[in-house]
mmCIF file of C-alpha atoms in Angstrom:
data_model
loop_
_atom_site.group_PDB
_atom_site.id
_atom_site.type_symbol
_atom_site.label_atom_id
_atom_site.label_comp_id
_atom_site.label_asym_id
_atom_site.label_seq_id
_atom_site.Cartn_x
_atom_site.Cartn_y
_atom_site.Cartn_z
ATOM 1 C CA MET A 7 20.467 35.394 12.903
ATOM 2 C CA LYS A 8 22.420 32.424 14.179
ATOM 3 C CA ASP A 9 19.344 30.962 15.860
ATOM 4 C CA THR A 10 17.279 30.798 12.673
ATOM 5 C CA LYS A 11 20.007 28.940 10.791
ATOM 6 C CA ALA A 12 20.378 26.467 13.661
ATOM 7 C CA ILE A 13 16.638 25.904 13.721
ATOM 8 C CA ASN A 14 16.524 25.323 9.977
ATOM 9 C CA LYS A 15 19.376 22.824 10.176
ATOM 10 C CA ASP A 16 17.602 21.086 13.051
ATOM 11 C CA LEU A 17 14.393 20.879 11.041
ATOM 12 C CA ILE A 18 16.274 19.526 8.035
ATOM 13 C CA LEU A 19 17.891 16.883 10.240
ATOM 14 C CA ARG A 20 14.503 15.912 11.671
ATOM 15 C CA GLU A 21 13.062 15.595 8.182
ATOM 16 C CA ARG A 22 15.961 13.437 7.047
ATOM 17 C CA LEU A 23 15.576 11.177 10.075
ATOM 18 C CA ALA A 24 11.821 10.937 9.514
ATOM 19 C CA LEU A 25 12.481 10.027 5.894
ATOM 20 C CA GLN A 26 14.938 7.337 6.961
ATOM 21 C CA ARG A 27 12.335 5.900 9.356
ATOM 22 C CA THR A 28 9.875 5.869 6.470
ATOM 23 C CA VAL A 29 12.354 3.961 4.291
ATOM 24 C CA LEU A 30 12.884 1.412 7.064
ATOM 25 C CA ALA A 31 9.131 1.057 7.592
ATOM 26 C CA ASN A 32 8.688 0.438 3.865
ATOM 27 C CA GLN A 33 11.343 -2.294 3.951
ATOM 28 C CA SER A 34 9.761 -3.834 7.022
ATOM 29 C CA THR A 35 6.370 -3.879 5.306
ATOM 30 C CA PHE A 36 7.868 -5.612 2.266
ATOM 31 C CA LEU A 37 9.410 -8.253 4.515
ATOM 32 C CA ALA A 38 6.021 -8.810 6.154
ATOM 33 C CA PHE A 39 4.475 -9.388 2.726
ATOM 34 C CA LEU A 40 7.309 -11.782 1.884
ATOM 35 C CA ARG A 41 6.868 -13.683 5.146
ATOM 36 C CA THR A 42 3.116 -14.027 4.591
ATOM 37 C CA ALA A 43 3.653 -15.251 1.027
ATOM 38 C CA MET A 44 6.123 -17.844 2.305
ATOM 39 C CA TYR A 45 3.591 -19.040 4.897
ATOM 40 C CA PHE A 46 1.027 -19.668 2.185
ATOM 41 C CA LEU A 47 3.647 -21.380 0.015
ATOM 42 C CA ILE A 48 4.696 -23.688 2.853
ATOM 43 C CA ALA A 49 1.052 -24.422 3.641
ATOM 44 C CA GLY A 50 0.531 -25.439 0.025
ATOM 45 C CA LEU A 51 3.636 -27.626 0.018
ATOM 46 C CA SER A 52 2.867 -29.395 3.274
ATOM 47 C CA LEU A 53 -0.853 -29.910 2.806
ATOM 48 C CA ARG A 54 -0.638 -33.237 1.020
ATOM 49 C CA ASN A 55 2.266 -34.721 2.998
ATOM 50 C CA LEU A 56 1.472 -33.549 6.498
ATOM 51 C CA LEU A 57 -2.311 -33.650 6.672
ATOM 52 C CA LYS A 58 -2.949 -36.285 3.988
ATOM 53 C CA VAL A 59 -6.067 -34.538 2.764
ATOM 54 C CA GLU A 60 -7.660 -36.250 -0.209
ATOM 55 C CA ASN A 61 -8.222 -34.214 -3.365
ATOM 56 C CA SER A 62 -5.941 -31.549 -1.972
ATOM 57 C CA PHE A 63 -4.607 -30.593 -5.405
ATOM 58 C CA LEU A 64 -7.079 -27.713 -5.824
ATOM 59 C CA ILE A 65 -6.388 -26.415 -2.334
ATOM 60 C CA GLU A 66 -2.639 -26.573 -2.991
ATOM 61 C CA ILE A 67 -3.010 -24.655 -6.240
ATOM 62 C CA ALA A 68 -5.173 -22.056 -4.482
ATOM 63 C CA LEU A 69 -2.542 -21.606 -1.762
ATOM 64 C CA PHE A 70 0.220 -21.271 -4.374
ATOM 65 C CA VAL A 71 -1.786 -18.646 -6.264
ATOM 66 C CA ILE A 72 -2.510 -16.731 -3.053
ATOM 67 C CA SER A 73 1.186 -16.851 -2.195
ATOM 68 C CA PHE A 74 2.157 -15.494 -5.603
ATOM 69 C CA VAL A 75 -0.476 -12.733 -5.461
ATOM 70 C CA ILE A 76 0.665 -11.626 -1.994
ATOM 71 C CA LEU A 77 4.283 -11.560 -3.143
ATOM 72 C CA LEU A 78 3.357 -9.586 -6.256
ATOM 73 C CA LEU A 79 1.259 -7.069 -4.299
ATOM 74 C CA GLY A 80 4.019 -6.657 -1.719
ATOM 75 C CA THR A 81 6.621 -6.022 -4.409
ATOM 76 C CA LEU A 82 4.423 -3.504 -6.214
ATOM 77 C CA ASN A 83 3.619 -1.778 -2.919
ATOM 78 C CA TYR A 84 7.312 -1.581 -2.021
ATOM 79 C CA PHE A 85 8.378 -0.013 -5.309
ATOM 80 C CA LYS A 86 5.424 2.396 -5.371
ATOM 81 C CA HIS A 87 6.282 3.717 -1.923
ATOM 82 C CA LYS A 88 10.010 3.717 -2.669
ATOM 83 C CA LYS A 89 9.368 5.969 -5.670
ATOM 84 C CA SER A 90 7.166 8.254 -3.584
ATOM 85 C CA ILE A 91 9.812 8.486 -0.863
ATOM 86 C CA SER A 92 12.572 9.291 -3.337
ATOM 87 C CA GLU A 93 10.416 12.014 -4.925
ATOM 88 C CA ASN A 94 9.884 13.608 -1.507
ATOM 89 C CA LYS A 95 13.604 13.608 -0.684
ATOM 90 C CA LYS A 96 14.202 16.609 -2.920
ATOM 91 C CA HIS A 97 11.841 18.749 -0.821
ATOM 92 C CA ILE A 98 13.838 18.469 2.382
ATOM 93 C CA GLY A 99 14.733 21.920 3.653
ATOM 94 C CA ASP A 100 12.705 23.687 0.968
ATOM 95 C CA TYR A 101 9.852 25.011 3.075
ATOM 96 C CA GLN A 102 8.756 27.695 0.590
ATOM 97 C CA LEU A 103 7.937 25.066 -2.015
ATOM 98 C CA GLU A 104 4.985 23.949 0.106
ATOM 99 C CA TYR A 105 3.414 27.416 0.011
ATOM 100 C CA TYR A 106 3.952 28.234 -3.659
ATOM 101 C CA GLU A 107 2.552 25.063 -5.231
#
């Protein structure tokens, strides 16, 4: 009887650790989106001054829009997955729930 309780606690711990890794991966993904958006923003800011491209206004605007869209998609992705992760937290250790739904 003692072995089954130890196994269940071990499984619960593994699930909690896996969930924490998932949270960290979600945060890391958001930071990657943020970094990419900043790259496009910096490219738009430096296009006229650094490269001195004529008629670069449209290219700058396009880079700014791309930067904003990437940031928006990254933020939406982060909160969508954060909600999904928090909904799955309540199922930790409840193995029968998987079979009865």
